[in-house]
Every structure is written in C-alpha cells, then in structure tokens.
Amino acid sequence: MNNYQKAIENSNIVSKTDINGIITFVNDEFVRLFEYSKEELLGKNHNIIRHPDTPKENFKALWDTILNKQVHKATVKNLSKSGKTVYLNTTIIPILDEFGNIFEFIAIRYDITNEVMLQKELKEKQKIIFLQSRMASLGQMLANIAHQWRQPLTELNLTLFNLKKAFESKNQKEFDNFYNSSKNLISGMSNTIEDFTNFFTPQKQKERFLLNLSINEALKILNRVIENEKINIKFNILKDLEVFGIKNELTQVLLNLINNSKDAFIQKNIEQKEINIKTYIKNNFIYLEYLDNAQGVNKELFDRIFEPYFTTKHQSSGTGLGLFICKIIIENSFEGQIMHENIENGLKFTLKFPKIV
C-alpha cells in the first residue's frame, strides 16, 4: 500500500481534506503547483485555491456527489498563490470508515493547463480566420449585388426615359405602364438587398430548419451569376429533411461551393457547365451531395483543399479560406462531416448531418 501511495503521490497532484473541506494533507506536487507552503495549506479550507470565475453551481454539484459517497470527476479551473490560472483534471474520492461513513476525501489531479491554453489559442485563431472569411464573403456578396443590379438598372434607365416621353405626349396608359414597370424594377432591387442583408445578419443560435431552404437561399443570392455564366443546376432534393444548426452558415457553405465551381468553370474553359445537388437519408444520417463537372482537383493538391489559405486560384480571386471555413462550419455548427472525391469530369462534395431524432 505504501508503494502504491508513493506512486500516486509522485505522479499526480494529491490533497486530502476532512468531511468539512479542511485540508489535512498535500503532496509536494500540490505545493509546487499552487506556490503555497505546506504550513500555509494545512488546516485551511480547500477553497483557498478556488478560482473566482468558477460558477457556484459547480461546487454544489461537487458536494452533492461526494457527500452521496460517489466519485466526482471534472476539469477544474484553480488559482495559485501568485494569481496564476491552473486547469486540472480532478477526481475526488470519498473515503469511508468501517461503518460506511465518510471520514475524509482524497483529490487526485492532473495538470492540463498547457492543453487548455492551446485550445483557447486555437479558438482565437479560428475567430480571426472566421472574421477574415466574413470580410472576403462580404466582398464577394458586393460583387454579386453588382451582378444582380446591372440589368435592372439599365432597364430602369430606359423605362424612366420612356416614362418621360409618355408624360410629355400625355399618353396616360403608356405612362401608367412605365410607372408600374419602374416600381417593379425598384422592388426587385430592394428584394436583392433584403436577401443579402438576411445572409449577413448574425445568427448564432442553433435551430431546426429545412435543408432545402438553405439551398434555395444560396441559389437566390447567386441566381444572376448562375444565369450570366449559363450554369445548369439539376436537383434531386427531398423537401422535408430537417437539420440542426445555423442556417446562415450552411448557406455560406453552399455559396462557397457554387462560387468555387463557377471559378473552376471559367478557369478551365468548361462549355457545358453543370452542378448537381442531391439530398437523401442513409443509415440514420442526412446527406447533401454536391457535384460539378469542372474536371476535379489535381492529385497532388487533393488532400490540401481544406487547409487555411490554400487556394488554386489567383490571389485576386480567392483567399484560400472558403473550404477551410466550410469544414469548420459543418463540423462545429452541425456536428457533421464534409468529404470530397474526384469523380468523372468533376469534383463531388458530400455533407453528412446527424438525423434529428
């Protein structure tokens, strides 16, 4: 038993308290980590290392568990004497006497501060990349608005000229026709702004929504681009499939895929441009398949397409963030997967979502 005790104390951060949480023992690792002497710790309440940010309900859950003679496991945020934050994987074990009553608690801990800080650093980097991606998307959206508005602005200019002529000739019927036509054009342009505004509205609350609504939203935003580039889009969509996540972010994924296809069509001089979108259920998962005929990706680049800042486009055309963001969105916002494969004459993306129970 002495050998086991020494092994635990030498490889972990160990403390003991009485039933009221008063410290009765700390090992050398505990002293080193929290920067108190043993004399400063023994006889003190264990909350001497409590971090003020830790919610009170966490401690209630802890005491409810151990006073019920059960083992409590958690990742705990603590504070050293000098004010240093320490993250520990903590296991607290109630020790019972011969009558089954608790007479002390033993806490065995493992320091994971470096791992937690690394995760936080990665999350901060992800936030920066997301912001860069959002700015890139904004630039792309402004270009799409310009596409959407070019034709109606030309038509509106001509209609206003004809409206003036009808007014001068006092032809009431023609005047009314041109007036109504102008109103319809302006209304259409206003709807375009509404579509783009809705896309950029922050929406971080996850919700259930129909998969086809996100598909329709992406196509609505890019409809002028699709028409101008003469891209033929074919559908095989089940209209009642629901997924759980953030609708705007899935729309962003689809916008990225369509824009990537459009750029590849242009870059590779594809004459018959085709995109196929299909949704289905298989093995209790929901799938969205996206295929184009833009000749796929070179083998040497195939495994790198989800890397941040990697792009096959000219610097003026792409940031290399699109597919990286797509992967983050599908994995984080939807707890799903995004897979890719070269197919005959093109590239296929498969988006896999958990089925809502």
Steps between C-alpha positions, in 0.01 A plus 500: 500500500788734581649437154164572331461817705849619407436428131178705502652787695809518277308498172195712591389806695345367820316650795281374782230680695271414787125480450473882534754570225789590733838399352676221694764400245665632180784340307807679364349539150199681652733736688711565189202567273302728732808679646388474863709337772355196676464709815287753308271224372449254785199588711363740234178452299564348159335801337832681551582391140152568361490720191248787534373438145374152585118495526357420844278227354816304408591474868143409595512213247837392642379489863170335406699222330770431759268530802291235325813278521560516124816587306503847342696563178538838330737744334547774760635853464715589804713795615855490638635729775656736242171521303592253228207310344536123509276243327489154656327174417372420847367182660365525857445175687308467831679270745267302729565357845407146612143615564455644151527863611715758319802604703711673232528587131799435275544716188731380222576749225683522168620835360352576155563876500717490186240299308214734602701813412592349162132431430413859592774629272371286213147631560626859485681427173181343366308817591751712306478268199118510519512881500734500199269256327198717578674804349590297191136386477386862531718597205360209303144595594555859386620366166186285482278801577670685214417203273140496623451874451669558166216384278210655699686833519535502122130413465404764756695767313320412175160483673544843660589644158181347353305619803609856427396465133158362600452790741591757232262338250231478771447130428354391834494127420865489396594718797329259743669199338847655524431623852396152618797343322735741683343411834544128430867545407568703816314242709713221351819690579377561854433126542857431391631721780263323743637159399860607555418679826332185635809300413730730699271529802678338797324174584693294752207317657471144374157396379316236299445604140421346163811418300340609173439853641875554533552367146231735365652797684845440349355464149291815544809702594700364205223475241636783283851349504355159411303653210792709371740204506233270351542239772244220486400389851314170544323400820394179669390635837275363775307802623422382853857439626580695817847564641610666825748785486535858372320559169703804390824305546378208287398755236858631514630145438279464191598846373867401528446176310304667219748787467791253493328308220432821310867604525616152394264505200652831387861399576470171309284633215213256562227556241219280636501605866304273731439476875298221661357530852346198667368433852408166658492294822726200558581304817334760722701790351395779264721557196540788256702415188643780288658412162640710218666416167798739537759220455576450870821573694855390417613197704792686658262772628207273591585454871570870558174664393371544859820666621466870599641745243554225242353587160544401138364837388683821426546717812253754362232231474526305826629508857526126555262525798179379337529123531679525835202698636259248341670221693493693829131587455388146419704347784434764771158646421340175378717227661523351152760418238602634161671257261630542146599279209591538137240351270480470123552852360453672836504528877248367750441633853291299746359676805392261777265616778366314807132424458279688747325255731 
